Amino acid sequence: MAPESANAQDARLASSVEVMPKGHGLGNGAPAREETNVRVVARFRPPITEEEEKDQPAFAVHAGDNSNAIDLGVAENATVQSHDGKWSFDFDTAFSEEASQEVIYHRIGLPAVQDVLTGYNGTLLMYGQTGSGKTFSLFGRLTQSNLRGLAPRAAEDLVQQCLSSDSEESTIQCSFLEIYRERMRDLLHPSNHSLRIKEMPQRGLMVDGLVQDDISSSGDILKALDTGNAWRSVAATRQNQYSSRSHAIFTLYVSRRSLTDLRERTAKLSLVDLAGSE
């Protein structure tokens, strides 16, 4: 991908857009915050078909005033412009085709994990059309460590940081919910048909009956993700032979209690893979 200028790069296809509300909602034991920080980022995926290889670049990614160059495929305070000049979009961050799964995690996933560890809820939301790379960005390929997505990397970091502490007792749980054609399904326990939405005075809206499984190792995480993704509803489309046709929400619940002052902090990280926007 040849640069157009010192701080612009061509990108072929708009891929997934992740919306990350940082500190969206408070977990128990967290001090009050005065504002909620929502970051919107865009990821461009490389061409994957011969037809796409022949396409001309449609957009240029320009780094903002606070960035002197696009490093590791990352442009901060970015402006994405179409080559015909008809469209222009501003993002907190834009990732070009060269950005690796690891780079993306450290830029948008790790800050959310750090918030959860201090008691703040967080959300990573994947949005985009079918075939744009949403599921790959969130889950990746579980059997290849360098290609793992945001969800397995975030879960593994939470396990390592929580369960290795000598000054705190920690528990981590996970759930995996699918919403397909206005019906909910527990992907970790597919025979569980008793799901319903309830509103609780202290907890707000919740899915009653959704099972939360305990996590004690990295292996538990990969097993849960593999099991849940195997049950997801998929179908062939013109853009993607194995397109996810449902919304999926993988949630990590973290509870930490200090052994000195017995103070407890709870928070959750919600990782959302939406169905194609079309």
PDB file of C-alpha atoms in Angstrom:
ATOM      1  CA  MET A   1       0.000   0.000   0.000  1.00  0.00           C
ATOM      2  CA  ALA A   2       1.864   3.057  -1.207  1.00  0.00           C
ATOM      3  CA  PRO A   3       1.386   6.301   0.741  1.00  0.00           C
ATOM      4  CA  GLU A   4      -0.149   9.280  -1.052  1.00  0.00           C
ATOM      5  CA  SER A   5       1.698  11.712   1.208  1.00  0.00           C
ATOM      6  CA  ALA A   6       3.653  11.709   4.465  1.00  0.00           C
ATOM      7  CA  ASN A   7       0.513  11.051   6.452  1.00  0.00           C
ATOM      8  CA  ALA A   8      -1.962   9.438   4.058  1.00  0.00           C
ATOM      9  CA  GLN A   9      -2.404   5.874   2.882  1.00  0.00           C
ATOM     10  CA  ASP A  10      -4.718   4.172   0.419  1.00  0.00           C
ATOM     11  CA  ALA A  11      -7.128   1.583   1.718  1.00  0.00           C
ATOM     12  CA  ARG A  12      -9.282  -0.591  -0.470  1.00  0.00           C
ATOM     13  CA  LEU A  13     -12.309  -1.721   1.485  1.00  0.00           C
ATOM     14  CA  ALA A  14     -13.957  -0.332   4.583  1.00  0.00           C
ATOM     15  CA  SER A  15     -14.094  -3.143   7.096  1.00  0.00           C
ATOM     16  CA  SER A  16     -15.460  -3.320  10.612  1.00  0.00           C
ATOM     17  CA  VAL A  17     -16.148  -0.282  12.732  1.00  0.00           C
ATOM     18  CA  GLU A  18     -15.763  -0.789  16.461  1.00  0.00           C
ATOM     19  CA  VAL A  19     -17.515   1.502  18.915  1.00  0.00           C
ATOM     20  CA  MET A  20     -16.012   1.337  22.385  1.00  0.00           C
ATOM     21  CA  PRO A  21     -17.803   3.036  25.254  1.00  0.00           C
ATOM     22  CA  LYS A  22     -14.978   3.318  27.772  1.00  0.00           C
ATOM     23  CA  GLY A  23     -16.323   3.206  31.301  1.00  0.00           C
ATOM     24  CA  HIS A  24     -19.897   2.910  30.027  1.00  0.00           C
ATOM     25  CA  GLY A  25     -21.743   2.220  33.243  1.00  0.00           C
ATOM     26  CA  LEU A  26     -20.139   1.529  36.608  1.00  0.00           C
ATOM     27  CA  GLY A  27     -19.372  -1.773  38.201  1.00  0.00           C
ATOM     28  CA  ASN A  28     -19.889  -2.136  41.951  1.00  0.00           C
ATOM     29  CA  GLY A  29     -17.116  -0.592  44.011  1.00  0.00           C
ATOM     30  CA  ALA A  30     -15.967   1.838  41.319  1.00  0.00           C
ATOM     31  CA  PRO A  31     -15.777   5.581  42.048  1.00  0.00           C
ATOM     32  CA  ALA A  32     -18.187   7.806  40.133  1.00  0.00           C
ATOM     33  CA  ARG A  33     -17.095   9.246  36.805  1.00  0.00           C
ATOM     34  CA  GLU A  34     -18.311  12.553  35.444  1.00  0.00           C
ATOM     35  CA  GLU A  35     -18.272  11.593  31.774  1.00  0.00           C
ATOM     36  CA  THR A  36     -18.430   8.648  29.420  1.00  0.00           C
ATOM     37  CA  ASN A  37     -15.807   8.317  26.735  1.00  0.00           C
ATOM     38  CA  VAL A  38     -17.022   6.815  23.463  1.00  0.00           C
ATOM     39  CA  ARG A  39     -14.400   6.096  20.805  1.00  0.00           C
ATOM     40  CA  VAL A  40     -15.253   5.285  17.195  1.00  0.00           C
ATOM     41  CA  VAL A  41     -12.622   3.574  15.058  1.00  0.00           C
ATOM     42  CA  ALA A  42     -12.592   2.075  11.560  1.00  0.00           C
ATOM     43  CA  ARG A  43     -10.681  -0.906  10.258  1.00  0.00           C
ATOM     44  CA  PHE A  44      -9.910  -1.555   6.588  1.00  0.00           C
ATOM     45  CA  ARG A  45      -9.358  -5.129   5.512  1.00  0.00           C
ATOM     46  CA  PRO A  46      -7.179  -6.224   2.566  1.00  0.00           C
ATOM     47  CA  PRO A  47      -8.726  -7.614  -0.647  1.00  0.00           C
ATOM     48  CA  ILE A  48      -9.446 -11.334  -0.421  1.00  0.00           C
ATOM     49  CA  THR A  49     -10.832 -12.167  -3.874  1.00  0.00           C
ATOM     50  CA  GLU A  50      -9.416 -11.764  -7.383  1.00  0.00           C
ATOM     51  CA  GLU A  51     -12.161  -9.276  -8.174  1.00  0.00           C
ATOM     52  CA  GLU A  52     -11.239  -7.143  -5.172  1.00  0.00           C
ATOM     53  CA  GLU A  53      -7.556  -7.333  -6.136  1.00  0.00           C
ATOM     54  CA  LYS A  54      -8.433  -5.610  -9.412  1.00  0.00           C
ATOM     55  CA  ASP A  55     -10.375  -2.789  -7.730  1.00  0.00           C
ATOM     56  CA  GLN A  56      -8.869   0.657  -7.430  1.00  0.00           C
ATOM     57  CA  PRO A  57      -8.445   2.107  -3.917  1.00  0.00           C
ATOM     58  CA  ALA A  58     -11.683   3.804  -2.886  1.00  0.00           C
ATOM     59  CA  PHE A  59     -10.560   5.665   0.239  1.00  0.00           C
ATOM     60  CA  ALA A  60      -7.528   7.483   1.597  1.00  0.00           C
ATOM     61  CA  VAL A  61      -6.748   7.465   5.331  1.00  0.00           C
ATOM     62  CA  HIS A  62      -5.205  10.680   6.668  1.00  0.00           C
ATOM     63  CA  ALA A  63      -3.644  10.951  10.118  1.00  0.00           C
ATOM     64  CA  GLY A  64      -4.762  13.953  12.178  1.00  0.00           C
ATOM     65  CA  ASP A  65      -2.800  16.972  13.345  1.00  0.00           C
ATOM     66  CA  ASN A  66      -1.517  15.117  16.403  1.00  0.00           C
ATOM     67  CA  SER A  67       0.104  12.377  14.308  1.00  0.00           C
ATOM     68  CA  ASN A  68       3.097  12.840  12.033  1.00  0.00           C
ATOM     69  CA  ALA A  69       2.787   9.492  10.272  1.00  0.00           C
ATOM     70  CA  ILE A  70       0.765   6.328  10.003  1.00  0.00           C
ATOM     71  CA  ASP A  71       2.702   3.821  12.081  1.00  0.00           C
ATOM     72  CA  LEU A  72       1.973   0.069  12.127  1.00  0.00           C
ATOM     73  CA  GLY A  73      -1.133   0.713  10.056  1.00  0.00           C
ATOM     74  CA  VAL A  74      -2.623   3.074  12.668  1.00  0.00           C
ATOM     75  CA  ALA A  75      -3.789   6.653  12.087  1.00  0.00           C
ATOM     76  CA  GLU A  76      -4.902   8.623  15.143  1.00  0.00           C
ATOM     77  CA  ASN A  77      -7.485  11.425  14.900  1.00  0.00           C
ATOM     78  CA  ALA A  78      -8.029  10.153  11.390  1.00  0.00           C
ATOM     79  CA  THR A  79      -9.997  11.470   8.446  1.00  0.00           C
ATOM     80  CA  VAL A  80     -11.148   8.928   5.864  1.00  0.00           C
ATOM     81  CA  GLN A  81     -11.934  10.453   2.469  1.00  0.00           C
ATOM     82  CA  SER A  82     -13.267   8.901  -0.720  1.00  0.00           C
ATOM     83  CA  HIS A  83     -11.124   9.454  -3.803  1.00  0.00           C
ATOM     84  CA  ASP A  84     -13.974  11.207  -5.611  1.00  0.00           C
ATOM     85  CA  GLY A  85     -14.191  13.736  -2.782  1.00  0.00           C
ATOM     86  CA  LYS A  86     -17.872  13.049  -2.072  1.00  0.00           C
ATOM     87  CA  TRP A  87     -17.415  11.477   1.339  1.00  0.00           C
ATOM     88  CA  SER A  88     -15.382  12.342   4.393  1.00  0.00           C
ATOM     89  CA  PHE A  89     -15.514  10.702   7.828  1.00  0.00           C
ATOM     90  CA  ASP A  90     -13.692  11.507  11.060  1.00  0.00           C
ATOM     91  CA  PHE A  91     -12.605   8.752  13.455  1.00  0.00           C
ATOM     92  CA  ASP A  92     -10.678   8.621  16.703  1.00  0.00           C
ATOM     93  CA  THR A  93      -8.500   5.969  15.059  1.00  0.00           C
ATOM     94  CA  ALA A  94      -8.348   4.303  11.646  1.00  0.00           C
ATOM     95  CA  PHE A  95      -6.553   1.013  11.013  1.00  0.00           C
ATOM     96  CA  SER A  96      -5.245   0.310   7.517  1.00  0.00           C
ATOM     97  CA  GLU A  97      -4.798  -3.112   5.911  1.00  0.00           C
ATOM     98  CA  GLU A  98      -1.380  -3.533   7.553  1.00  0.00           C
ATOM     99  CA  ALA A  99      -2.677  -3.331  11.144  1.00  0.00           C
ATOM    100  CA  SER A 100      -2.292  -6.683  12.909  1.00  0.00           C
ATOM    101  CA  GLN A 101      -4.683  -8.266  15.394  1.00  0.00           C
ATOM    102  CA  GLU A 102      -2.167  -7.540  18.152  1.00  0.00           C
ATOM    103  CA  VAL A 103      -1.905  -3.848  17.263  1.00  0.00           C
ATOM    104  CA  ILE A 104      -5.684  -3.457  17.222  1.00  0.00           C
ATOM    105  CA  TYR A 105      -6.025  -5.165  20.604  1.00  0.00           C
ATOM    106  CA  HIS A 106      -3.436  -2.938  22.251  1.00  0.00           C
ATOM    107  CA  ARG A 107      -5.083   0.195  20.841  1.00  0.00           C
ATOM    108  CA  ILE A 108      -8.740  -0.476  21.666  1.00  0.00           C
ATOM    109  CA  GLY A 109      -9.010  -3.740  23.610  1.00  0.00           C
ATOM    110  CA  LEU A 110      -6.411  -3.330  26.328  1.00  0.00           C
ATOM    111  CA  PRO A 111      -7.757   0.057  27.583  1.00  0.00           C
ATOM    112  CA  ALA A 112     -11.171  -1.568  28.087  1.00  0.00           C
ATOM    113  CA  VAL A 113      -9.568  -4.452  30.005  1.00  0.00           C
ATOM    114  CA  GLN A 114      -7.730  -2.000  32.254  1.00  0.00           C
ATOM    115  CA  ASP A 115     -11.000  -0.196  32.988  1.00  0.00           C
ATOM    116  CA  VAL A 116     -12.696  -3.469  33.939  1.00  0.00           C
ATOM    117  CA  LEU A 117      -9.862  -4.269  36.338  1.00  0.00           C
ATOM    118  CA  THR A 118     -10.474  -0.962  38.128  1.00  0.00           C
ATOM    119  CA  GLY A 119     -14.224  -1.536  38.356  1.00  0.00           C
ATOM    120  CA  TYR A 120     -15.658   0.097  35.229  1.00  0.00           C
ATOM    121  CA  ASN A 121     -17.875  -1.646  32.705  1.00  0.00           C
ATOM    122  CA  GLY A 122     -16.744  -1.605  29.066  1.00  0.00           C
ATOM    123  CA  THR A 123     -18.093  -2.522  25.642  1.00  0.00           C
ATOM    124  CA  LEU A 124     -16.505  -3.303  22.281  1.00  0.00           C
ATOM    125  CA  LEU A 125     -19.081  -3.222  19.484  1.00  0.00           C
ATOM    126  CA  MET A 126     -18.403  -4.485  15.951  1.00  0.00           C
ATOM    127  CA  TYR A 127     -20.535  -2.928  13.212  1.00  0.00           C
ATOM    128  CA  GLY A 128     -20.312  -3.221   9.439  1.00  0.00           C
ATOM    129  CA  GLN A 129     -21.668  -4.984   6.389  1.00  0.00           C
ATOM    130  CA  THR A 130     -21.387  -8.702   5.711  1.00  0.00           C
ATOM    131  CA  GLY A 131     -17.838  -9.774   4.872  1.00  0.00           C
ATOM    132  CA  SER A 132     -16.216  -6.654   6.296  1.00  0.00           C
ATOM    133  CA  GLY A 133     -14.284  -8.483   9.005  1.00  0.00           C
ATOM    134  CA  LYS A 134     -16.345  -7.958  12.163  1.00  0.00           C
ATOM    135  CA  THR A 135     -16.192 -11.542  13.404  1.00  0.00           C
ATOM    136  CA  PHE A 136     -12.515 -11.852  12.496  1.00  0.00           C
ATOM    137  CA  SER A 137     -11.703  -8.653  14.401  1.00  0.00           C
ATOM    138  CA  LEU A 138     -13.593  -9.833  17.486  1.00  0.00           C
ATOM    139  CA  PHE A 139     -12.773 -13.550  17.578  1.00  0.00           C
ATOM    140  CA  GLY A 140     -10.136 -14.176  14.908  1.00  0.00           C
ATOM    141  CA  ARG A 141      -8.745 -17.690  14.548  1.00  0.00           C
ATOM    142  CA  LEU A 142      -8.564 -19.312  17.952  1.00  0.00           C
ATOM    143  CA  THR A 143      -6.060 -21.977  16.888  1.00  0.00           C
ATOM    144  CA  GLN A 144      -3.480 -19.406  15.722  1.00  0.00           C
ATOM    145  CA  SER A 145      -2.251 -17.150  18.523  1.00  0.00           C
ATOM    146  CA  ASN A 146      -1.138 -14.328  16.204  1.00  0.00           C
ATOM    147  CA  LEU A 147      -4.579 -14.223  14.563  1.00  0.00           C
ATOM    148  CA  ARG A 148      -6.699 -14.279  17.712  1.00  0.00           C
ATOM    149  CA  GLY A 149      -9.108 -11.365  17.973  1.00  0.00           C
ATOM    150  CA  LEU A 150     -10.163  -8.950  20.670  1.00  0.00           C
ATOM    151  CA  ALA A 151     -12.278 -11.395  22.702  1.00  0.00           C
ATOM    152  CA  PRO A 152      -9.708 -14.150  23.388  1.00  0.00           C
ATOM    153  CA  ARG A 153      -6.937 -11.609  23.982  1.00  0.00           C
ATOM    154  CA  ALA A 154      -9.040  -9.578  26.429  1.00  0.00           C
ATOM    155  CA  ALA A 155     -10.195 -12.679  28.299  1.00  0.00           C
ATOM    156  CA  GLU A 156      -6.660 -14.046  28.549  1.00  0.00           C
ATOM    157  CA  ASP A 157      -5.357 -10.744  29.922  1.00  0.00           C
ATOM    158  CA  LEU A 158      -8.128 -10.635  32.526  1.00  0.00           C
ATOM    159  CA  VAL A 159      -7.345 -14.189  33.635  1.00  0.00           C
ATOM    160  CA  GLN A 160      -3.620 -13.543  33.902  1.00  0.00           C
ATOM    161  CA  GLN A 161      -3.959 -10.274  35.817  1.00  0.00           C
ATOM    162  CA  CYS A 162      -6.743 -11.400  38.155  1.00  0.00           C
ATOM    163  CA  LEU A 163      -5.679 -14.903  39.042  1.00  0.00           C
ATOM    164  CA  SER A 164      -1.988 -14.049  39.497  1.00  0.00           C
ATOM    165  CA  SER A 165      -2.605 -11.488  42.244  1.00  0.00           C
ATOM    166  CA  ASP A 166      -1.588 -12.423  45.817  1.00  0.00           C
ATOM    167  CA  SER A 167      -3.421  -9.488  47.412  1.00  0.00           C
ATOM    168  CA  GLU A 168      -6.873 -10.145  45.960  1.00  0.00           C
ATOM    169  CA  GLU A 169      -9.372 -12.909  45.491  1.00  0.00           C
ATOM    170  CA  SER A 170     -10.795 -12.878  41.980  1.00  0.00           C
ATOM    171  CA  THR A 171     -13.481 -14.704  40.067  1.00  0.00           C
ATOM    172  CA  ILE A 172     -14.113 -14.532  36.338  1.00  0.00           C
ATOM    173  CA  GLN A 173     -17.195 -15.801  34.550  1.00  0.00           C
ATOM    174  CA  CYS A 174     -18.424 -15.637  30.984  1.00  0.00           C
ATOM    175  CA  SER A 175     -21.664 -15.912  29.040  1.00  0.00           C
ATOM    176  CA  PHE A 176     -22.349 -16.131  25.306  1.00  0.00           C
ATOM    177  CA  LEU A 177     -25.715 -14.905  24.017  1.00  0.00           C
ATOM    178  CA  GLU A 178     -27.087 -15.071  20.477  1.00  0.00           C
ATOM    179  CA  ILE A 179     -30.003 -12.987  19.185  1.00  0.00           C
ATOM    180  CA  TYR A 180     -31.389 -14.344  15.925  1.00  0.00           C
ATOM    181  CA  ARG A 181     -34.743 -13.396  14.414  1.00  0.00           C
ATOM    182  CA  GLU A 182     -35.748 -11.785  17.709  1.00  0.00           C
ATOM    183  CA  ARG A 183     -35.064 -14.998  19.615  1.00  0.00           C
ATOM    184  CA  MET A 184     -32.363 -15.438  22.250  1.00  0.00           C
ATOM    185  CA  ARG A 185     -30.163 -18.494  22.674  1.00  0.00           C
ATOM    186  CA  ASP A 186     -27.510 -19.418  25.232  1.00  0.00           C
ATOM    187  CA  LEU A 187     -24.611 -20.473  22.991  1.00  0.00           C
ATOM    188  CA  LEU A 188     -22.756 -22.191  25.834  1.00  0.00           C
ATOM    189  CA  HIS A 189     -25.867 -24.157  26.847  1.00  0.00           C
ATOM    190  CA  PRO A 190     -27.993 -24.520  23.674  1.00  0.00           C
ATOM    191  CA  SER A 191     -30.602 -26.667  25.408  1.00  0.00           C
ATOM    192  CA  ASN A 192     -31.390 -23.758  27.735  1.00  0.00           C
ATOM    193  CA  HIS A 193     -34.667 -22.339  26.366  1.00  0.00           C
ATOM    194  CA  SER A 194     -35.731 -20.323  29.396  1.00  0.00           C
ATOM    195  CA  LEU A 195     -34.189 -16.978  28.442  1.00  0.00           C
ATOM    196  CA  ARG A 196     -36.189 -13.806  28.868  1.00  0.00           C
ATOM    197  CA  ILE A 197     -35.456 -10.119  29.323  1.00  0.00           C
ATOM    198  CA  LYS A 198     -36.165  -8.706  32.780  1.00  0.00           C
ATOM    199  CA  GLU A 199     -35.632  -5.333  34.403  1.00  0.00           C
ATOM    200  CA  MET A 200     -34.272  -5.411  37.944  1.00  0.00           C
ATOM    201  CA  PRO A 201     -34.237  -2.356  40.260  1.00  0.00           C
ATOM    202  CA  GLN A 202     -30.515  -2.630  41.068  1.00  0.00           C
ATOM    203  CA  ARG A 203     -29.224  -4.218  37.839  1.00  0.00           C
ATOM    204  CA  GLY A 204     -31.367  -2.681  35.118  1.00  0.00           C
ATOM    205  CA  LEU A 205     -32.116  -4.769  32.015  1.00  0.00           C
ATOM    206  CA  MET A 206     -30.790  -8.318  32.109  1.00  0.00           C
ATOM    207  CA  VAL A 207     -31.287 -11.672  30.386  1.00  0.00           C
ATOM    208  CA  ASP A 208     -32.836 -13.926  32.992  1.00  0.00           C
ATOM    209  CA  GLY A 209     -31.721 -17.559  32.669  1.00  0.00           C
ATOM    210  CA  LEU A 210     -28.464 -16.875  30.812  1.00  0.00           C
ATOM    211  CA  VAL A 211     -25.820 -19.130  32.394  1.00  0.00           C
ATOM    212  CA  GLN A 212     -22.495 -17.681  33.507  1.00  0.00           C
ATOM    213  CA  ASP A 213     -19.677 -20.238  33.369  1.00  0.00           C
ATOM    214  CA  ASP A 214     -16.611 -20.030  35.614  1.00  0.00           C
ATOM    215  CA  ILE A 215     -13.237 -19.329  34.014  1.00  0.00           C
ATOM    216  CA  SER A 216     -10.007 -20.388  35.692  1.00  0.00           C
ATOM    217  CA  SER A 217      -7.553 -20.649  32.805  1.00  0.00           C
ATOM    218  CA  SER A 218      -6.843 -19.575  29.235  1.00  0.00           C
ATOM    219  CA  GLY A 219      -7.999 -23.009  28.112  1.00  0.00           C
ATOM    220  CA  ASP A 220     -11.456 -22.345  29.566  1.00  0.00           C
ATOM    221  CA  ILE A 221     -11.697 -19.188  27.470  1.00  0.00           C
ATOM    222  CA  LEU A 222     -10.812 -20.861  24.187  1.00  0.00           C
ATOM    223  CA  LYS A 223     -13.184 -23.735  24.923  1.00  0.00           C
ATOM    224  CA  ALA A 224     -16.077 -21.334  25.625  1.00  0.00           C
ATOM    225  CA  LEU A 225     -15.439 -19.291  22.474  1.00  0.00           C
ATOM    226  CA  ASP A 226     -15.056 -22.379  20.326  1.00  0.00           C
ATOM    227  CA  THR A 227     -18.245 -23.924  21.721  1.00  0.00           C
ATOM    228  CA  GLY A 228     -20.283 -20.750  21.330  1.00  0.00           C
ATOM    229  CA  ASN A 229     -19.139 -19.935  17.807  1.00  0.00           C
ATOM    230  CA  ALA A 230     -19.898 -23.502  16.703  1.00  0.00           C
ATOM    231  CA  TRP A 231     -23.566 -22.944  17.607  1.00  0.00           C
ATOM    232  CA  ARG A 232     -23.936 -19.558  15.911  1.00  0.00           C
ATOM    233  CA  SER A 233     -26.400 -19.178  13.050  1.00  0.00           C
ATOM    234  CA  VAL A 234     -24.546 -18.791   9.736  1.00  0.00           C
ATOM    235  CA  ALA A 235     -25.572 -18.723   6.083  1.00  0.00           C
ATOM    236  CA  ALA A 236     -23.939 -18.152   2.719  1.00  0.00           C
ATOM    237  CA  THR A 237     -24.197 -14.682   1.167  1.00  0.00           C
ATOM    238  CA  ARG A 238     -22.694 -13.138  -1.939  1.00  0.00           C
ATOM    239  CA  GLN A 239     -20.021 -11.501   0.197  1.00  0.00           C
ATOM    240  CA  ASN A 240     -19.287 -14.334   2.631  1.00  0.00           C
ATOM    241  CA  GLN A 241     -19.861 -18.093   2.416  1.00  0.00           C
ATOM    242  CA  TYR A 242     -20.032 -18.432   6.208  1.00  0.00           C
ATOM    243  CA  SER A 243     -21.670 -15.159   7.189  1.00  0.00           C
ATOM    244  CA  SER A 244     -22.821 -14.733  10.799  1.00  0.00           C
ATOM    245  CA  ARG A 245     -26.528 -13.962  10.527  1.00  0.00           C
ATOM    246  CA  SER A 246     -27.108 -13.246  14.214  1.00  0.00           C
ATOM    247  CA  HIS A 247     -26.022 -10.809  16.881  1.00  0.00           C
ATOM    248  CA  ALA A 248     -23.677 -12.370  19.449  1.00  0.00           C
ATOM    249  CA  ILE A 249     -22.642 -10.978  22.832  1.00  0.00           C
ATOM    250  CA  PHE A 250     -19.725 -12.552  24.692  1.00  0.00           C
ATOM    251  CA  THR A 251     -19.570 -11.095  28.207  1.00  0.00           C
ATOM    252  CA  LEU A 252     -16.836 -11.397  30.818  1.00  0.00           C
ATOM    253  CA  TYR A 253     -17.795 -10.788  34.462  1.00  0.00           C
ATOM    254  CA  VAL A 254     -14.996  -9.903  36.874  1.00  0.00           C
ATOM    255  CA  SER A 255     -15.191  -9.719  40.665  1.00  0.00           C
ATOM    256  CA  ARG A 256     -12.148  -8.754  42.770  1.00  0.00           C
ATOM    257  CA  ARG A 257     -11.954  -8.576  46.572  1.00  0.00           C
ATOM    258  CA  SER A 258      -9.027  -7.129  48.474  1.00  0.00           C
ATOM    259  CA  LEU A 259      -7.617  -9.380  51.192  1.00  0.00           C
ATOM    260  CA  THR A 260      -6.567  -6.355  53.264  1.00  0.00           C
ATOM    261  CA  ASP A 261      -9.628  -4.100  53.444  1.00  0.00           C
ATOM    262  CA  LEU A 262     -12.172  -6.589  51.985  1.00  0.00           C
ATOM    263  CA  ARG A 263     -13.271  -4.003  49.426  1.00  0.00           C
ATOM    264  CA  GLU A 264     -14.919  -5.636  46.416  1.00  0.00           C
ATOM    265  CA  ARG A 265     -15.066  -4.407  42.829  1.00  0.00           C
ATOM    266  CA  THR A 266     -17.197  -5.923  40.105  1.00  0.00           C
ATOM    267  CA  ALA A 267     -17.389  -5.033  36.420  1.00  0.00           C
ATOM    268  CA  LYS A 268     -18.090  -6.620  33.064  1.00  0.00           C
ATOM    269  CA  LEU A 269     -16.732  -6.410  29.540  1.00  0.00           C
ATOM    270  CA  SER A 270     -19.272  -6.924  26.759  1.00  0.00           C
ATOM    271  CA  LEU A 271     -17.940  -7.945  23.346  1.00  0.00           C
ATOM    272  CA  VAL A 272     -20.594  -7.581  20.655  1.00  0.00           C
ATOM    273  CA  ASP A 273     -20.531  -8.998  17.133  1.00  0.00           C
ATOM    274  CA  LEU A 274     -23.494  -7.572  15.227  1.00  0.00           C
ATOM    275  CA  ALA A 275     -25.021  -9.201  12.158  1.00  0.00           C
ATOM    276  CA  GLY A 276     -24.321  -7.544   8.803  1.00  0.00           C
ATOM    277  CA  SER A 277     -25.580  -3.965   8.664  1.00  0.00           C
ATOM    278  CA  GLU A 278     -27.210  -4.483   5.262  1.00  0.00           C
TER     279      GLU A 278
END
